[in-house]
mmCIF file of C-alpha atoms in Angstrom:
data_model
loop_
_atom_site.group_PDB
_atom_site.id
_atom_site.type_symbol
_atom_site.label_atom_id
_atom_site.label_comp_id
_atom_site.label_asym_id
_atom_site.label_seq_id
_atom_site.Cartn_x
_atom_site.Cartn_y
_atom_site.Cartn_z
ATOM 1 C CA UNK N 281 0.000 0.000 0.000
ATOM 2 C CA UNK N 282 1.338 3.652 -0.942
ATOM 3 C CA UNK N 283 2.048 6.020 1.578
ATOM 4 C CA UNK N 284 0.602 9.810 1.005
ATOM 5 C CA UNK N 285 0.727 12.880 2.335
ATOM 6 C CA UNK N 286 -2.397 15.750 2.365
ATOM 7 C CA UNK N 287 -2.034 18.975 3.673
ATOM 8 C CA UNK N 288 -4.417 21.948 3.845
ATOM 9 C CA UNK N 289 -2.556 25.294 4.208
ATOM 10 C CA UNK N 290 -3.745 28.446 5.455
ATOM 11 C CA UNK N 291 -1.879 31.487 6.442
ATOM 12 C CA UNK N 292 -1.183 30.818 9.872
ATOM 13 C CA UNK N 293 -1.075 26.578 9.473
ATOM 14 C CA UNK N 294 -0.338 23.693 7.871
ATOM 15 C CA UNK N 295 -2.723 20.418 8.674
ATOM 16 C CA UNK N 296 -1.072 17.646 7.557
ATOM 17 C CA UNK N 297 -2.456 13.590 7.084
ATOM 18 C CA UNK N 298 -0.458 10.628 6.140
ATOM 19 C CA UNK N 299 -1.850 7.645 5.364
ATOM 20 C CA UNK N 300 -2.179 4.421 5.634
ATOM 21 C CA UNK N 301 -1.016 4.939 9.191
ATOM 22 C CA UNK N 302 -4.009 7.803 10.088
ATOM 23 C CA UNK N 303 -1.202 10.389 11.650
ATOM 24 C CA UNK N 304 -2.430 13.713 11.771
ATOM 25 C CA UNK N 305 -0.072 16.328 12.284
ATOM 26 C CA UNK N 306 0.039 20.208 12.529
ATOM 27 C CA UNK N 307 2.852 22.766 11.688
ATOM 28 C CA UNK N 308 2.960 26.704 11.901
ATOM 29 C CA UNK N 309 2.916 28.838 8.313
ATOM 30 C CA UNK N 310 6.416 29.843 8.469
ATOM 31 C CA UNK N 311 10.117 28.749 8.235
ATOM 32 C CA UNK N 312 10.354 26.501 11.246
ATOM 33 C CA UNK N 313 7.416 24.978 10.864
ATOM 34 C CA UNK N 314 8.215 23.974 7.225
ATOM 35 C CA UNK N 315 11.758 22.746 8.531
ATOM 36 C CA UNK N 316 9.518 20.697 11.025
ATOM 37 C CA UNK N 317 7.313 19.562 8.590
ATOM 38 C CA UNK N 318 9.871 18.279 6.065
ATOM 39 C CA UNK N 319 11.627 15.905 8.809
ATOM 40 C CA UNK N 320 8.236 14.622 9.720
ATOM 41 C CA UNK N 321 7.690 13.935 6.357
ATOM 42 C CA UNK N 322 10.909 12.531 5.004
ATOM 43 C CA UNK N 323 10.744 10.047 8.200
ATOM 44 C CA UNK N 324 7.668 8.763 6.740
ATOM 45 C CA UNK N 325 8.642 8.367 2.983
ATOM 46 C CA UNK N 326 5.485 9.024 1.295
ATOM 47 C CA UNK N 327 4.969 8.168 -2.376
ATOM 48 C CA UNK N 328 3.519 11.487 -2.648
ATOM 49 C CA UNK N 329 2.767 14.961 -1.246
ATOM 50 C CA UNK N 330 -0.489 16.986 -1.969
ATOM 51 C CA UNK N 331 -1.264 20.954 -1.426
ATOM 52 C CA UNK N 332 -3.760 22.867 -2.818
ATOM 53 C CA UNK N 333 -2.626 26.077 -4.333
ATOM 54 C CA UNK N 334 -3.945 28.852 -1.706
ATOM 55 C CA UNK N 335 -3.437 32.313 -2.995
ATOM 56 C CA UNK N 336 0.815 31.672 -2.421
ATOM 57 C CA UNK N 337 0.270 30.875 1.258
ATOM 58 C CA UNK N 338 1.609 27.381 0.142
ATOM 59 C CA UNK N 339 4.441 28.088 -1.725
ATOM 60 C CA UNK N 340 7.168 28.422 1.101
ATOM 61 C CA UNK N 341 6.256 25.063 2.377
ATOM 62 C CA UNK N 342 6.480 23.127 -1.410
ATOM 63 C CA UNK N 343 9.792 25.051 -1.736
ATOM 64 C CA UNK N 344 10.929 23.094 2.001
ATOM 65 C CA UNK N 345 9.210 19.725 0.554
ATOM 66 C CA UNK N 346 10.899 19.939 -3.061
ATOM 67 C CA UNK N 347 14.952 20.984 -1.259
ATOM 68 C CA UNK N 348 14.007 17.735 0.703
ATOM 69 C CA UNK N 349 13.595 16.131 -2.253
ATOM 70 C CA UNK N 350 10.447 14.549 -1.613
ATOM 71 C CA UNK N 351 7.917 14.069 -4.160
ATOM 72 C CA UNK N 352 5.448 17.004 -3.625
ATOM 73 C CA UNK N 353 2.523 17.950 -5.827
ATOM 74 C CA UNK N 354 0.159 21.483 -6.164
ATOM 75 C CA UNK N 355 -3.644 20.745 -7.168
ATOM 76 C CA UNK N 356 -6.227 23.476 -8.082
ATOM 77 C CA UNK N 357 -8.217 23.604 -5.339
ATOM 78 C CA UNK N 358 -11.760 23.263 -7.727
ATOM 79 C CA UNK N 359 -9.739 19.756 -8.741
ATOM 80 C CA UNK N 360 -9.605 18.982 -4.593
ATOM 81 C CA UNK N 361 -12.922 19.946 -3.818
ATOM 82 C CA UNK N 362 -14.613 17.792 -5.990
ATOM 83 C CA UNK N 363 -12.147 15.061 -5.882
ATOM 84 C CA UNK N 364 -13.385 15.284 -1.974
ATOM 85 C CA UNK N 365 -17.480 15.218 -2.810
ATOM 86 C CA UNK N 366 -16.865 12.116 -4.970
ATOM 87 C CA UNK N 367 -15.908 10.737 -1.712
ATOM 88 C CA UNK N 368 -18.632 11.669 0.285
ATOM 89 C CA UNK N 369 -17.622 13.771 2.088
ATOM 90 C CA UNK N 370 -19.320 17.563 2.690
ATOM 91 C CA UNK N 371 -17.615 18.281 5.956
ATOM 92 C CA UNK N 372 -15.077 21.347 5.444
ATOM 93 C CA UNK N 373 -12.402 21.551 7.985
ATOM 94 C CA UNK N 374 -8.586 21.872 7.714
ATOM 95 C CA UNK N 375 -8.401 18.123 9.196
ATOM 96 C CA UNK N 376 -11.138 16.769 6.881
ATOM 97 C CA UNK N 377 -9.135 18.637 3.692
ATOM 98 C CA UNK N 378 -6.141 17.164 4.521
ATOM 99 C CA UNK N 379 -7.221 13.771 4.524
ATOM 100 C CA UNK N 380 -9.346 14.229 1.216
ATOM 101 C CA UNK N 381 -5.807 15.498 0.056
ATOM 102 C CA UNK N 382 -4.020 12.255 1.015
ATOM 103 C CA UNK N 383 -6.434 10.266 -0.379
ATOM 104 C CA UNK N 384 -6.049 12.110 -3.459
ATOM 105 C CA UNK N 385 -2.533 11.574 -3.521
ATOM 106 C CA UNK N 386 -2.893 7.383 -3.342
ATOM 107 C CA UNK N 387 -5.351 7.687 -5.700
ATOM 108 C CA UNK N 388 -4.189 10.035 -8.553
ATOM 109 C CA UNK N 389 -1.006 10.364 -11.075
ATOM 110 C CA UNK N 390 -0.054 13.732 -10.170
ATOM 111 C CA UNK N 391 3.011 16.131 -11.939
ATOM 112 C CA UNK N 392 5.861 16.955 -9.773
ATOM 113 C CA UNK N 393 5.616 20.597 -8.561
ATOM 114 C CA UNK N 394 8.774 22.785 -9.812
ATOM 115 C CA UNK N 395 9.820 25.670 -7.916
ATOM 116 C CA UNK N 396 9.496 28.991 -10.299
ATOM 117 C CA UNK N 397 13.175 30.754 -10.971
ATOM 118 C CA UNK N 398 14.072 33.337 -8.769
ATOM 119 C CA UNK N 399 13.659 35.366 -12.123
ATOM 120 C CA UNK N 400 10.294 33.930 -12.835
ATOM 121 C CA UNK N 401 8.852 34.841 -9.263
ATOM 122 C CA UNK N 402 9.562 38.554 -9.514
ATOM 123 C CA UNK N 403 8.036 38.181 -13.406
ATOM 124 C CA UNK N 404 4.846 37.470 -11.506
ATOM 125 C CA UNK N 405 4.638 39.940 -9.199
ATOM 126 C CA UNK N 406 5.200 42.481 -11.784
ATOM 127 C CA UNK N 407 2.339 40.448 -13.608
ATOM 128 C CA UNK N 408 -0.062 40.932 -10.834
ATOM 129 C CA UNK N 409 0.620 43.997 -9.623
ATOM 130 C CA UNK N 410 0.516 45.256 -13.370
ATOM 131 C CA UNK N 411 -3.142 43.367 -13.264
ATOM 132 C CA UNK N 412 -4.428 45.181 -10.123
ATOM 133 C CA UNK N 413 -3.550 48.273 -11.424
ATOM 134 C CA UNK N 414 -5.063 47.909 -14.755
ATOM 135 C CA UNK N 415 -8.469 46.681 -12.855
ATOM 136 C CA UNK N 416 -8.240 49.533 -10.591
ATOM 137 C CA UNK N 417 -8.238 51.981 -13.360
ATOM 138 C CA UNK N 418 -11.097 50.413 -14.973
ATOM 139 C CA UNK N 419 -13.580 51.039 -11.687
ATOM 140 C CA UNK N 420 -12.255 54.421 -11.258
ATOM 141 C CA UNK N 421 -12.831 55.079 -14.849
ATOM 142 C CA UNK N 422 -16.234 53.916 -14.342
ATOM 143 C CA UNK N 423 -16.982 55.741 -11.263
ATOM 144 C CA UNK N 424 -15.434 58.979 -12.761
ATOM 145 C CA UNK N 425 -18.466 58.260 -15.793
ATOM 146 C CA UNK N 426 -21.148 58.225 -12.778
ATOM 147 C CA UNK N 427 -19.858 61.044 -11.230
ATOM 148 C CA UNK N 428 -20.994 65.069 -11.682
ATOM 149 C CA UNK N 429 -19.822 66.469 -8.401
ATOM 150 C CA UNK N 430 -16.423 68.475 -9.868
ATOM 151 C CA UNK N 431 -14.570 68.130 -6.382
ATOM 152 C CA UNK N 432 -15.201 64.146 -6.626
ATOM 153 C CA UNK N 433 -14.585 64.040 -10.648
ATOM 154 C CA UNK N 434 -11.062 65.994 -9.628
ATOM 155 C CA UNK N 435 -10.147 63.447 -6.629
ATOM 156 C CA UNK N 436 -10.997 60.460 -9.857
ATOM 157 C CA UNK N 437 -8.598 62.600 -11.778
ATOM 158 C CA UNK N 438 -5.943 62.776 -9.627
ATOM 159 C CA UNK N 439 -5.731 58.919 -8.651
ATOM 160 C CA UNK N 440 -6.254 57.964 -11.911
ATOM 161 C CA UNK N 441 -3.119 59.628 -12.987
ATOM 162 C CA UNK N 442 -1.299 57.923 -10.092
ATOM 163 C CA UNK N 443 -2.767 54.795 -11.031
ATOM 164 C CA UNK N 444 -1.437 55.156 -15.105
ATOM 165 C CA UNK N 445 1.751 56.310 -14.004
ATOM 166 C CA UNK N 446 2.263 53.251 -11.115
ATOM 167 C CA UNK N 447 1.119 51.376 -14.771
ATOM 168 C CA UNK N 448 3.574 52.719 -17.047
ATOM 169 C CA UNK N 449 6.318 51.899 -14.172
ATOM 170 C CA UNK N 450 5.531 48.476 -14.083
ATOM 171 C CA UNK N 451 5.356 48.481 -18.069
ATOM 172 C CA UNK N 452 8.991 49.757 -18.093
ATOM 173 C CA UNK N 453 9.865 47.140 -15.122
ATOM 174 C CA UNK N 454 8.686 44.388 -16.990
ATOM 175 C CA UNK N 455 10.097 45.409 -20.209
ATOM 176 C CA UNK N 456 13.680 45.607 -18.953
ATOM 177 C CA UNK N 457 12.981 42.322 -17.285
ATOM 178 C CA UNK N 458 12.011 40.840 -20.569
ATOM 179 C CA UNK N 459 15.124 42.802 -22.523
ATOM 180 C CA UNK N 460 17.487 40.312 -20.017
ATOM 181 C CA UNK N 461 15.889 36.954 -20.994
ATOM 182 C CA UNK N 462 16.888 34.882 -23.972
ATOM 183 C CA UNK N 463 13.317 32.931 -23.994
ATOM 184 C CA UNK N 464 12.548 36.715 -25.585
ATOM 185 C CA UNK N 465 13.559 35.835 -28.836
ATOM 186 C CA UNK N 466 11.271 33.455 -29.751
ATOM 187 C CA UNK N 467 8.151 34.923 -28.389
ATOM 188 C CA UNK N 468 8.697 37.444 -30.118
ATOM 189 C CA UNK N 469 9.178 36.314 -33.645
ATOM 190 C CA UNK N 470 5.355 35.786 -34.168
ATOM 191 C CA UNK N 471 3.172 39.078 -34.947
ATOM 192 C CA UNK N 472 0.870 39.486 -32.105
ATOM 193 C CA UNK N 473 2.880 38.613 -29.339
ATOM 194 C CA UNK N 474 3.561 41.429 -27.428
ATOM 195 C CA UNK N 475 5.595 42.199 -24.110
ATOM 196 C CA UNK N 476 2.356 41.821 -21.984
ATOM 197 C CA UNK N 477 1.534 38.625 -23.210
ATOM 198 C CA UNK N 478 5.255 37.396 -23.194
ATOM 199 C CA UNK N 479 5.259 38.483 -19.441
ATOM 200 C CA UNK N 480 2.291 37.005 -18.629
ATOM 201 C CA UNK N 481 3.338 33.169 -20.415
ATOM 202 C CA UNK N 482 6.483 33.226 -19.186
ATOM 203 C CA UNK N 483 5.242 34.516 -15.106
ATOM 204 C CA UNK N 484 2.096 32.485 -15.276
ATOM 205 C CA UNK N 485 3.148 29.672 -17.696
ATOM 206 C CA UNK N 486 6.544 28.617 -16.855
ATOM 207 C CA UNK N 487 5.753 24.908 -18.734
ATOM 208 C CA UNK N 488 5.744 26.714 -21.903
ATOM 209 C CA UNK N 489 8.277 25.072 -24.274
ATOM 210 C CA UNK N 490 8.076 21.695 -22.553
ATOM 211 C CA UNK N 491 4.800 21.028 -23.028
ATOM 212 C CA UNK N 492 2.914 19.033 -26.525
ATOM 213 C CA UNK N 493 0.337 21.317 -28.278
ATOM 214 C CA UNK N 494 -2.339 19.446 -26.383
ATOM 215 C CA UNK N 495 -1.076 19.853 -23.210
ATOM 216 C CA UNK N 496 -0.243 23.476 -23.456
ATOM 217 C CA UNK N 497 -3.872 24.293 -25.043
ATOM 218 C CA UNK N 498 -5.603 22.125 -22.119
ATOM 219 C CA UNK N 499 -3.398 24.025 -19.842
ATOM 220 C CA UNK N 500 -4.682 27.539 -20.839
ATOM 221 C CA UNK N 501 -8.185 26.363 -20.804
ATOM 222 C CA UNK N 502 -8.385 26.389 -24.574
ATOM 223 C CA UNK N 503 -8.894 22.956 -25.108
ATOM 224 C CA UNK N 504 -12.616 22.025 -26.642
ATOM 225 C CA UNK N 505 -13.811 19.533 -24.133
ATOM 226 C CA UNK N 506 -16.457 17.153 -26.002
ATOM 227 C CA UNK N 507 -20.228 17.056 -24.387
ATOM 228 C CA UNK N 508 -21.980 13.863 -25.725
ATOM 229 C CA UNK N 509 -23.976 11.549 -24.254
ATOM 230 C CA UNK N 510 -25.502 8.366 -26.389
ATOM 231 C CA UNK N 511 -26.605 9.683 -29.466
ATOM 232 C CA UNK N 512 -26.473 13.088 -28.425
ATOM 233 C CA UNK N 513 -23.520 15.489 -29.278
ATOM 234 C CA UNK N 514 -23.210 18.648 -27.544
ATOM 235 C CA UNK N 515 -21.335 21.336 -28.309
ATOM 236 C CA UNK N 516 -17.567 21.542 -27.502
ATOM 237 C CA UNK N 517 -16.781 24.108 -24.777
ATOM 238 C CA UNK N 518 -12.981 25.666 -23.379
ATOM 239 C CA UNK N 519 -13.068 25.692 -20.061
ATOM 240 C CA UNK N 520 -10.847 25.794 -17.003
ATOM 241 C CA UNK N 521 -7.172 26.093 -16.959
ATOM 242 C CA UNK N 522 -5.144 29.629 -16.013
ATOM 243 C CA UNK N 523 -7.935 31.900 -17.389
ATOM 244 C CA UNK N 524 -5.432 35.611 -16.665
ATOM 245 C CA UNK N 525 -3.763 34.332 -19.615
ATOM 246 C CA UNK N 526 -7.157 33.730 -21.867
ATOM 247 C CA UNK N 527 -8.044 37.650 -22.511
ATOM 248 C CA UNK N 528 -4.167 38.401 -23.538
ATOM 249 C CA UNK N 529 -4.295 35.481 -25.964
ATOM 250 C CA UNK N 530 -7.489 37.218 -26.870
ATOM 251 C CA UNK N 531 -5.748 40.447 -28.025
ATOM 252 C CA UNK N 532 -2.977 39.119 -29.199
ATOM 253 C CA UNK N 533 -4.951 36.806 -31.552
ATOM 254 C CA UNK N 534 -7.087 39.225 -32.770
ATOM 255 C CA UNK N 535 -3.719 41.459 -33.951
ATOM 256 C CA UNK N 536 -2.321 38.030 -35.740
ATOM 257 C CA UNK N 537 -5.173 37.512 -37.106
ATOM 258 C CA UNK N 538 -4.246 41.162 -39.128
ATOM 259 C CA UNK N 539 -0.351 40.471 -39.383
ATOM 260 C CA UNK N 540 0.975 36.940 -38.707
ATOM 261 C CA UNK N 541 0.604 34.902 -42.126
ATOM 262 C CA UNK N 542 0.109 31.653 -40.623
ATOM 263 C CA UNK N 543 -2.894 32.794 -38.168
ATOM 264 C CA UNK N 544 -4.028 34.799 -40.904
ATOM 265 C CA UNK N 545 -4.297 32.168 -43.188
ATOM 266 C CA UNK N 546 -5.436 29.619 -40.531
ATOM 267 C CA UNK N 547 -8.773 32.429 -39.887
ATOM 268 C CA UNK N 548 -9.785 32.538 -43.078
ATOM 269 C CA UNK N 549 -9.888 28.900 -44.107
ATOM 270 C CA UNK N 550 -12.237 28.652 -40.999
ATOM 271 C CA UNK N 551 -14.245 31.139 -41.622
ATOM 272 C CA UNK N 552 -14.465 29.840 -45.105
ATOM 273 C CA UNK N 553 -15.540 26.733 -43.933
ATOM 274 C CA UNK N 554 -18.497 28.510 -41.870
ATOM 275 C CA UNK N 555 -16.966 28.410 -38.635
ATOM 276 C CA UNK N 556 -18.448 30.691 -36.368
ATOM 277 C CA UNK N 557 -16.505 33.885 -35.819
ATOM 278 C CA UNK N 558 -15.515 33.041 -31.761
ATOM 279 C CA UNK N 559 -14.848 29.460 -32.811
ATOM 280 C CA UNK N 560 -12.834 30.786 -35.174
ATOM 281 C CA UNK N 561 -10.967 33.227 -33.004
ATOM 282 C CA UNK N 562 -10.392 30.715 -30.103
ATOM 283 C CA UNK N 563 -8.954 28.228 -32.409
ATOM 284 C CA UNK N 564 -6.403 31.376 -34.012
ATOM 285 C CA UNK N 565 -5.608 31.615 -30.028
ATOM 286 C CA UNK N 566 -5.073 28.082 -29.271
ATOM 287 C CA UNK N 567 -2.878 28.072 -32.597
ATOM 288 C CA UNK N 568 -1.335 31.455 -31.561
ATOM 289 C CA UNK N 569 -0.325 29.805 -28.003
ATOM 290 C CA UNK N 570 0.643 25.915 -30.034
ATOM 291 C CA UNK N 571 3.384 28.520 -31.975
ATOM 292 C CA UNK N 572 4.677 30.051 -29.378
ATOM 293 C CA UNK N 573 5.062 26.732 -27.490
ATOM 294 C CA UNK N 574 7.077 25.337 -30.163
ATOM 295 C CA UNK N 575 9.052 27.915 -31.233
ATOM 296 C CA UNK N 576 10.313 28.330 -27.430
ATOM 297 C CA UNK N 577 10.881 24.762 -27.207
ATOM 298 C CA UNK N 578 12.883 24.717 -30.006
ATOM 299 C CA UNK N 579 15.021 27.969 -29.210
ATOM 300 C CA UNK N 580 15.256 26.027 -25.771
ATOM 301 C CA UNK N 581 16.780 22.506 -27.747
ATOM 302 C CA UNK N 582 19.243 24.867 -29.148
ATOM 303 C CA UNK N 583 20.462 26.717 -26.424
ATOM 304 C CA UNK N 584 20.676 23.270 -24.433
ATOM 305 C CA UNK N 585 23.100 21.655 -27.236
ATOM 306 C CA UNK N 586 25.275 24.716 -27.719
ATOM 307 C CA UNK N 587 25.642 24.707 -24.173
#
């Protein structure tokens, strides 16, 4: 019988359940406690280790995990919850989330979690922070619309000018960030792609280049996911998958649709063949994203055997 590992992480805990033995155990959020938690769990050599992502609350703990080289896995917490209902169980409690999340870990083939480059990590907080900003303009944009009191409409003013400028800063930090990576190259040799979206694939898609064109389309939630039952045939839906990068690919399709040849080209023979127009466009962005993928992986084959 495997051995497994679940643990449900919050900010100020970690709940941890091994199985087949029934231990339960329970660490603190922070360096110690993941210190703690990493002899515990190298003394029990499990087969595997689950967390569920948690808004980065996890991430110092699968960093202590993966140095111990044990074999530690990250799970979308949708993925966890309803692997736990087709249990049975409807309880929600650290110690009853932990246990789902061992059982999980017997039960299911799981990828390896891989710790983001230092490089990477800082990409993504530029990322977000770029995204926060953007949505904060948006609502104060919209509340300036709503707004005919001049001494409010002048406070919107003002902040809204902070916010572009904080913007533009993190446009320029991100571009010099960008200007210092080789992986630049190749995302950039297809019309379309942009330094926003090359930020965001590279901070939010770090399996980019290693992935097959399945895999990296399924992975963006741009996969068609089939909806038939007997004779039935529904129609095929994208769903899931790391949806910040979905309205970028959106953009960025809809300017190679204009100016990259092969997208181009791709567009019109489905609209020719009476494809509807947002089929058509999600399948230019799930080719847009297949290109990229490739031409990364290749520029990353190359690098590798000059090295």
């Amino acid at each position: 019988m495997s051995t497994s590992i679940g643990i449900d992480v919050s900010k100020a805990l970690l709940d941890a359940h091994l199985l087949p033995r029934g231990e339960s155990r329970q660490f603190p959020n922070e360096a110690a406690g993941h210190r703690a938690l990493a002899r515990w769990a190298t003394k029990a050599k499990p087969d595997r280790i689950v967390l569920e992502a948690t808004g980065g609350y996890e991430l110092a703990a699968l960093d202590a995990l993966h140095a111990a080289g044990l074999p530690v896995s990250r799970v979308n917490p949708a993925q966890a919850r309803h692997f736990a209902r087709a249990l049975g169980t409807r309880a929600k409690t650290d110690a009853v989330d932990a246990l789902a999340l061992a059982r999980m870990a017997a039960a299911m083939p799981l990828a390896d979690y891989r710790p983001a480059e230092d490089w990477q990590r800082a990409l993504r907080e530029l990322v977000q922070r770029r995204g926060h900003l953007v949505e904060a303009i948006r609502q104060e944009t919209q509340r300036q619309e709503r707004m005919t009191l001049p001494l409010v409409r002048q406070q919107l003013a003002r902040h809204l000018a902070t916010l572009r400028q904080q913007r533009e800063a993190m446009d320029r930090a991100i571009t010099e960030m960008l200007a210092q990576r080789p992986e630049r190259a190749a995302l950039d040799s297809v019309k379309g792609s942009g330094p926003v979206l090359q930020a965001h694939l590279l901070a939010l898609l770090p399996e980019l280049g290693t992935l097959s064109p399945k895999q990296v389309a399924s992975l963006a939630g741009l996969a068609p996911h089939p909806r038939d039952s007997g004779t039935m045939r529904g129609q095929r839906r994208c769903a899931g998958g790391r949806g910040a990068i979905r309205p970028l690919l959106y953009m960025a399709a809809m300017s190679a649709i204009r100016y990259e040849p092969a997208i181009r080209d791709f567009h019109q023979r489905l609209v020719a063949a009476g494809k509807h127009g947002s089929v058509a466009l999600v399948a230019c962005m799930r080719k847009l994203l297949v290109i990229l993928n490739a031409r990364l992986r290749d520029a990353m084959a190359e690098r590798a055997a000059m090295a």
